Coordinates of C-alpha atoms in Angstrom, one line a residue:
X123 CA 0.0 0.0 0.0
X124 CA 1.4 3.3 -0.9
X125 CA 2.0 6.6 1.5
X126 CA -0.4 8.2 -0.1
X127 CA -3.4 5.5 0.6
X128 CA -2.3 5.7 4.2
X129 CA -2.5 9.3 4.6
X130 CA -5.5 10.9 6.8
X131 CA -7.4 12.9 4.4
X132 CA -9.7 12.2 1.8
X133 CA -10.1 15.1 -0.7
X134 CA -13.6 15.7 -2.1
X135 CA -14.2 16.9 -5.5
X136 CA -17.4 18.1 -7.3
X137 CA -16.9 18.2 -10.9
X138 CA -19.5 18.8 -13.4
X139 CA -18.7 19.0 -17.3
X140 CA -14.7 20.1 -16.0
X141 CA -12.9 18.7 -18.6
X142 CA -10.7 21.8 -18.9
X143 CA -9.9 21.6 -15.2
X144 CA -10.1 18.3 -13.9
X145 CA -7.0 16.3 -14.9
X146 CA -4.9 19.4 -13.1
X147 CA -7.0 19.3 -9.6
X148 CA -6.6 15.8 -9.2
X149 CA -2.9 15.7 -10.1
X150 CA -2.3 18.8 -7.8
X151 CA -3.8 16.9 -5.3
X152 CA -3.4 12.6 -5.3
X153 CA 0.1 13.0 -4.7
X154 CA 0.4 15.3 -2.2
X155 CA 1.2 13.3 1.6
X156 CA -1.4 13.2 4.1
X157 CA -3.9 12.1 1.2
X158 CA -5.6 8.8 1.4
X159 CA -8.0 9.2 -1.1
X160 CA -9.4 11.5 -4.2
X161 CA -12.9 11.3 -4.4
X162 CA -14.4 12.8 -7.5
X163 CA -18.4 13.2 -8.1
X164 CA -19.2 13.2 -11.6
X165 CA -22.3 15.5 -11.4
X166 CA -24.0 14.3 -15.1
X167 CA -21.3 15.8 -16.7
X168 CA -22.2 15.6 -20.5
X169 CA -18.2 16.2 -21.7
X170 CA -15.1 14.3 -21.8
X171 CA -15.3 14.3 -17.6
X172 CA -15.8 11.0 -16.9
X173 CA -13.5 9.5 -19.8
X174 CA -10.6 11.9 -18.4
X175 CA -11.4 10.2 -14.9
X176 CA -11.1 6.8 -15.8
X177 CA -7.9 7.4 -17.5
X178 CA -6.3 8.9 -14.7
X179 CA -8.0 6.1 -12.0
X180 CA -5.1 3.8 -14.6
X181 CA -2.6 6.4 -13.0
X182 CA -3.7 6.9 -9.0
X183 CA -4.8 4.2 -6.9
X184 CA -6.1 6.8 -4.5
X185 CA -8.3 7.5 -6.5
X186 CA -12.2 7.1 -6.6
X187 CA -15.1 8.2 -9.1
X188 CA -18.6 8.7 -7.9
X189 CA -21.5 9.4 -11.5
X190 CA -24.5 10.6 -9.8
X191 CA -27.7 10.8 -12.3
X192 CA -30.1 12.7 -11.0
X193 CA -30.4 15.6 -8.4
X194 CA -32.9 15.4 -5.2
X195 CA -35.3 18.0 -4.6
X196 CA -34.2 20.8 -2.5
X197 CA -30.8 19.8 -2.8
X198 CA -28.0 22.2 -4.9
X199 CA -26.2 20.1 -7.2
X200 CA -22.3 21.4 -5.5
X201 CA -24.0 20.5 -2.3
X202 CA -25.9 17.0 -3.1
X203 CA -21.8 15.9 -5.0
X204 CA -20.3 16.8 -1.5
X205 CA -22.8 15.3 0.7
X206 CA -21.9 11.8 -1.6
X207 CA -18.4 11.9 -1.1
X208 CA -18.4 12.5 2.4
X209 CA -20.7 9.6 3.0
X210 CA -17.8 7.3 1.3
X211 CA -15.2 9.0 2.6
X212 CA -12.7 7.6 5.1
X213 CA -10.4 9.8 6.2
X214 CA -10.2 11.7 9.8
X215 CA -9.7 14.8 7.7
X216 CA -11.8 16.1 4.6
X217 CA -10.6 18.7 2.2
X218 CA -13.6 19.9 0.2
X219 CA -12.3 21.6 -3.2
X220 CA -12.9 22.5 -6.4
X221 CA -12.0 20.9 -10.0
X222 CA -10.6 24.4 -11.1
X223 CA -8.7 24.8 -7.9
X224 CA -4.9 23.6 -8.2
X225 CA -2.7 23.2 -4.9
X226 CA 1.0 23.6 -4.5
X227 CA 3.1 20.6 -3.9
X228 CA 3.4 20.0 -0.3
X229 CA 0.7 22.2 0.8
X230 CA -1.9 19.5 2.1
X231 CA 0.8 18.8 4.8
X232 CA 1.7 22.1 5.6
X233 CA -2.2 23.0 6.0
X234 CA -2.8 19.7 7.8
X235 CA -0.3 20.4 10.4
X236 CA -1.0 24.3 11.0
X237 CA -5.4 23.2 11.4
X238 CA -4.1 20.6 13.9
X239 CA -1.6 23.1 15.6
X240 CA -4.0 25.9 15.8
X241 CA -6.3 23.4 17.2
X242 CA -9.1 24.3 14.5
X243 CA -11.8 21.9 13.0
X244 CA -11.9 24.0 10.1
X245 CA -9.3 25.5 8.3
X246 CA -10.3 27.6 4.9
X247 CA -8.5 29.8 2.4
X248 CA -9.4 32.3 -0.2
X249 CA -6.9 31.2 -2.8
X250 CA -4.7 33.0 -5.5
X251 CA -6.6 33.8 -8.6
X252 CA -6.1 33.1 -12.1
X253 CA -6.9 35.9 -14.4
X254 CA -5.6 35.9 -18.0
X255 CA -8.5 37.8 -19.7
X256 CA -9.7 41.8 -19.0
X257 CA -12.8 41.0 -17.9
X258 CA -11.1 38.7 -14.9
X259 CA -8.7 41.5 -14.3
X260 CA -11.5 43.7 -14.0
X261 CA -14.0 42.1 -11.7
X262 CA -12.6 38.7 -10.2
X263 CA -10.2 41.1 -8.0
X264 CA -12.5 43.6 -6.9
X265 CA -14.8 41.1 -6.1
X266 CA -12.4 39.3 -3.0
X267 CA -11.5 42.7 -2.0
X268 CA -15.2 43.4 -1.1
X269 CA -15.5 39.8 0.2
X270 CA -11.9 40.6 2.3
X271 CA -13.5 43.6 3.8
X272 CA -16.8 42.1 4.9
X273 CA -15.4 38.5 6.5
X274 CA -12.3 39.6 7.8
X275 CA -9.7 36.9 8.5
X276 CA -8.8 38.4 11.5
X277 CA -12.4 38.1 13.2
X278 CA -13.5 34.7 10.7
X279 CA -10.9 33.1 12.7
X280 CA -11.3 34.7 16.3
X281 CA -13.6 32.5 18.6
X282 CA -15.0 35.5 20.0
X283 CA -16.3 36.7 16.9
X284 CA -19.7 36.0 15.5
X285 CA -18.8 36.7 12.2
X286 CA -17.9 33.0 10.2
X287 CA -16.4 32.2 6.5
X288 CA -15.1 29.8 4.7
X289 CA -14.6 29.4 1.0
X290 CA -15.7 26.1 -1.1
X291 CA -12.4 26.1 -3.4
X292 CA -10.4 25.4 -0.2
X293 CA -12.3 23.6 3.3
X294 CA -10.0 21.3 5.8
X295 CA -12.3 20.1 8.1
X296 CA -11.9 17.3 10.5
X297 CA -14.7 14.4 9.9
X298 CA -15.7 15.2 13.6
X299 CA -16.6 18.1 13.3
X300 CA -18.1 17.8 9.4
X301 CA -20.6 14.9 11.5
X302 CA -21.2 17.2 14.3
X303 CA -22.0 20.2 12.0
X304 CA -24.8 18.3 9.9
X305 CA -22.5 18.3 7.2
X306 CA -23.5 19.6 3.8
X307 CA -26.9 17.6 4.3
X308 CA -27.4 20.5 6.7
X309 CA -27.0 23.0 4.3
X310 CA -27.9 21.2 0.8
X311 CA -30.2 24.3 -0.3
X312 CA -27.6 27.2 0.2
X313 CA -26.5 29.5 -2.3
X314 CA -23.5 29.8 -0.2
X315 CA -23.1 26.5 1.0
X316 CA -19.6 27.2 2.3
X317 CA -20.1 30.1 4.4
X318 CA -23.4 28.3 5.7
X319 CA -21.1 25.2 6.8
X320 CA -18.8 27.7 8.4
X321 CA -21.6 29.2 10.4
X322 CA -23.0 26.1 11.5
X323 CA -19.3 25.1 12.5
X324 CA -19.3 28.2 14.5
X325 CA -22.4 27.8 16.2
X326 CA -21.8 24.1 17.2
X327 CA -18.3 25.8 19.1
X328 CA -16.1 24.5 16.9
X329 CA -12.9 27.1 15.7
X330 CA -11.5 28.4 12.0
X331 CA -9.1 29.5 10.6
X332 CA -9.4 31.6 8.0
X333 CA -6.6 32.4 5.5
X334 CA -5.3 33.9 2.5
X335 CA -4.4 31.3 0.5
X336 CA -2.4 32.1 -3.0
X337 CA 1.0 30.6 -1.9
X338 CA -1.2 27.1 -1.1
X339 CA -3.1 27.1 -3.6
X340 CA -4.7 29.2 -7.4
X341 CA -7.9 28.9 -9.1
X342 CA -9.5 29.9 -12.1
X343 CA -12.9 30.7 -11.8
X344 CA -14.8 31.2 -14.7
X345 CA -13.8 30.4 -18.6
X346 CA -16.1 32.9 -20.3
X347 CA -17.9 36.1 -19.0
X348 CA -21.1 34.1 -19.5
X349 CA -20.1 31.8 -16.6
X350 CA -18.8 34.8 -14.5
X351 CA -22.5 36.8 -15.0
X352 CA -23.8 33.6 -13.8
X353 CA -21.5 32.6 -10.9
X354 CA -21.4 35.9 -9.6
X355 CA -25.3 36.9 -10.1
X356 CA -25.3 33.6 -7.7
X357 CA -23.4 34.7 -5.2
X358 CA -23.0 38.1 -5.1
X359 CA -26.7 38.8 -2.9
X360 CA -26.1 36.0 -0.8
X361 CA -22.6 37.0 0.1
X362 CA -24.1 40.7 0.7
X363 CA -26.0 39.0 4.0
X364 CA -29.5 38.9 1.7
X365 CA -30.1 42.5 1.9
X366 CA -30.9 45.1 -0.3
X367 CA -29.8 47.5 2.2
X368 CA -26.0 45.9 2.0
X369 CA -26.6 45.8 -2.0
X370 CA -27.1 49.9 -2.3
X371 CA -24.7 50.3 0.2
X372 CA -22.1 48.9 -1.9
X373 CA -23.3 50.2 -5.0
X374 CA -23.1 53.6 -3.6
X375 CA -19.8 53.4 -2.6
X376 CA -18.7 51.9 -5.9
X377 CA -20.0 54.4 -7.8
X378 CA -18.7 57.5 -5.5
X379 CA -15.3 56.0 -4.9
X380 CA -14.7 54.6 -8.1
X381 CA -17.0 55.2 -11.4
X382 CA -17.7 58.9 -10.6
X383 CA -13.8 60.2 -10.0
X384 CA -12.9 59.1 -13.4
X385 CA -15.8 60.4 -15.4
X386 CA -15.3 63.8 -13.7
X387 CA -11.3 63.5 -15.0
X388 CA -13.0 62.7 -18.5
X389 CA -15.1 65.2 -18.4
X390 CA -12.6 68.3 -16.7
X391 CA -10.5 66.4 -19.7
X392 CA -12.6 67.3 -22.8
X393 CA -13.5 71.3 -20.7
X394 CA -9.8 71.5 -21.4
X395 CA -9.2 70.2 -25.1
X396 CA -11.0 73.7 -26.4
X397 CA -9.2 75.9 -23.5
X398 CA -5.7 74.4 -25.0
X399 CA -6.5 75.5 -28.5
X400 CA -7.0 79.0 -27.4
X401 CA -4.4 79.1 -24.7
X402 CA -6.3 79.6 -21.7
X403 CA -6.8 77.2 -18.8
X404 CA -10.1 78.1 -16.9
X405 CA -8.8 78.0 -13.5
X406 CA -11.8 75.8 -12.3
X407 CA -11.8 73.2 -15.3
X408 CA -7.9 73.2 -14.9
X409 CA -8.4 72.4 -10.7
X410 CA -11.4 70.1 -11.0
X411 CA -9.1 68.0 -13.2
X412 CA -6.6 67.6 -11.0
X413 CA -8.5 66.8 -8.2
X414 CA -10.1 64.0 -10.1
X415 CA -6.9 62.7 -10.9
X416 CA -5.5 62.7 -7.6
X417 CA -8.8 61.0 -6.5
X418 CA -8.7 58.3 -9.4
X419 CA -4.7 57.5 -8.2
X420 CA -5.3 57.4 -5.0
X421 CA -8.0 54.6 -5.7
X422 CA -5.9 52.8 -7.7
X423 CA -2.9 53.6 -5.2
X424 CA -5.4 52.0 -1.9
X425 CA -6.8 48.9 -4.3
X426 CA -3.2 48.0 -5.8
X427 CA -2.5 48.0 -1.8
X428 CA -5.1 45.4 -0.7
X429 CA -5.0 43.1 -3.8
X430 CA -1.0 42.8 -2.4
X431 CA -2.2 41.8 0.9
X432 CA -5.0 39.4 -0.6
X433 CA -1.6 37.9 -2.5
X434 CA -3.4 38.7 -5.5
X435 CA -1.3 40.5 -8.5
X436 CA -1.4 44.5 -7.6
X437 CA -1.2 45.0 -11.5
X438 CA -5.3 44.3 -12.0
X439 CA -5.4 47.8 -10.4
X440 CA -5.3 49.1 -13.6
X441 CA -8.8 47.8 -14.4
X442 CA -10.4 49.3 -11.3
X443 CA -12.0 51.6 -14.1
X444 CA -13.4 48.8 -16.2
X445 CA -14.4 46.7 -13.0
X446 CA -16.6 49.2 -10.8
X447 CA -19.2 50.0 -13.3
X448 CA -20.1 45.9 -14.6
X449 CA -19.4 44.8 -10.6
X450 CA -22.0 47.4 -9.7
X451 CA -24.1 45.9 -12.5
X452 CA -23.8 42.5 -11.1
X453 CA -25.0 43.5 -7.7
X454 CA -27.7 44.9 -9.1
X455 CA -28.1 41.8 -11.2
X456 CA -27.8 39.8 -8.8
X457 CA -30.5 41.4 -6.2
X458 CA -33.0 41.0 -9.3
X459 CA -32.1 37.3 -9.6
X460 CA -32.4 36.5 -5.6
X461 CA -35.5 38.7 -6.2
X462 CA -37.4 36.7 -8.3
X463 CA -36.4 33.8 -7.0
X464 CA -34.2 32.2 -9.3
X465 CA -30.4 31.8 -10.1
X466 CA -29.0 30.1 -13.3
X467 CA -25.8 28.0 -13.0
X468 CA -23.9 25.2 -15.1
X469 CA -27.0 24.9 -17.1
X470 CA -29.2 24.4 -13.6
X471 CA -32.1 26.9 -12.5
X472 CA -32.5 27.2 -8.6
X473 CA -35.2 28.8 -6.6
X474 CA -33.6 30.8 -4.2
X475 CA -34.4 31.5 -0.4
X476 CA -33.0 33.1 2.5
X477 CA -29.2 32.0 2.0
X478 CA -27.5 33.5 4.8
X479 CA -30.0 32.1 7.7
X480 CA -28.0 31.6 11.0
X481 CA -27.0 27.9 11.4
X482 CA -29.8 26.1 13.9

């Protein structure tokens, strides 16, 4: 039997139609010590999934397939593929992640041992982000920086603190606690099914630890703007606490902070394109752009800072422009979604409820 079959963790993948990403996860992962098993749920994917599965099963012994057919009422279909690994899991440890998620050699250990220092039951991390394209550049960033701002590591992972986190790309969780929690069966109709678990952890008294996570491990989201509209129109209410309120509030500030500063540099810009041609610089026009300049580099200064300390690459700053107006759309978007009810994703249509209940 090999090290890696003895190890103490079983990893637990959803992966529906992820044949760009799937070969990659589970290599990042089989051979990685402390792993005992790869368990991959083939959620009716209608690609080359399962065939890329089966080829690779030739490769690792650790590792294990799972095709569900159908998905149970009231269930999500990332939450019903967890629930059915865990129930064939064996491990004392489970590390729920995703099939676009890649991890760093060695990192499983190094994780492992810092949960089990720390004495936490659940360990989480917002990982590094992978994004080639402009429209990842522009949004994808901005996104965490909001989600950094309202579930701060700091209080996600201080006992004390009411306030509880956790991101489904990376979850460490010790089986004990995963039973003791209710497990994803508890939480099988939330949008944010790995905030909910986190809550639920928290309530039951057990401790996280919350982390940033880009030297562990790097994911990339979304492969078309279609699928970020959709993933984020998902998410983005939910992780907003389910309030219109929090959905203005952010808009707002988006808007002032970041839209508004560089259409008034735009527009003091054109004022001064006629002054130029007749050599006079209205004192007003001439201050007014300044000032909006100064206020558009300072944003760019302050975001550049916080993408650094998310260990995200400081250079998407550049596309704060682009970003603010379509991530204000998407709130927007999304509160209409969660509004009527419904949410749209990997060709699924959900009725949505109250995602961000306090765990029972």
């Amino acid at each position: 039997m090999t090290e890696e079959i003895q190890g103490r963790v079983s990893v637990l993948i959803p992966a529906r139609n992820e044949e760009a990403n799937i070969e990659s996860a589970v290599r990042s992962v089989a051979a990685q010590r402390e792993v005992r098993e790869v368990i991959v749920v083939d959620d009716q994917s209608s690609d080359r999934t399962g065939e890329i599965l089966e080829r690779l099963k030739r490769e690792f012994a650790n590792l294990r397939t799972i095709r569900v057919e159908s998905l149970p009422a009231g269930w999500m279909g990332k939450t019903n593929a967890l629930a059915t690994a865990a129930r064939v899991a064996t491990g004392d440890w489970f590390l729920f992640t995703d099939a676009d998620t890649q991890h760093r050699p060695e990192s499983l250990a190094a994780l492992l041992a810092r949960a089990e220092g720390e004495h936490a039951d659940l360990l989480s991390l917002s990982p590094g982000q992978r994004v080639p394209t402009w429209w990842e550049k522009a949004v994808v960033p901005l996104v965490y920086v909001g989600l950094a701002r309202r579930f701060k590591f700091e209080e996600v992972s201080d006992p004390q603190s009411p306030v509880a986190a956790a991101n489904g790309q990376y979850i460490l969780i010790s089986r004990k606690m995963y039973v003791r929690s209710g497990g994803y069966e508890a939480v099988r109709a939330e949008v944010l099914d790995d905030v909910a678990l986190a809550r639920r952890v928290k309530a039951k008294g057990g401790r996280i630890v919350f982390l940033p996570g880009a030297v562990w491990a790097e994911t990339r989201m979304y492969g078309t703007f279609r699928e970020m509209w959709e993933g984020w129109t998902k998410n983005l209410y939910a992780l907003c606490g389910g309030k219109m309120t929090n959905i203005m509030t952010t808009v707002t500030r988006t808007v002032l902070l970041d839209c508004l500063p560089a259409l008034a540099f735009a527009a003091f810009l054109v004022g001064l394109i006629p002054s130029l041609r007749h050599s006079a610089l209205p004192p007003g026009v001439a201050l007014g752009a300044v000032i909006s300049l100064m206020a558009v580099a300072g944003r760019q200064w302050n975001y550049r800072r916080k993408l650094g300390r998310l260990g995200l690459d400081p250079s998407a700053a550049k596309y704060l422009i682009l970003g603010a107006p379509i991530y204000s759309l998407l709130l927007l978007n999304s509160a209409r979604a969660h509004a009527m009810g419904r949410v749209r994703w990997k060709g699924r249509e959900y009725r949505t409820g109250n995602s961000t209940k306090r765990a029972e």
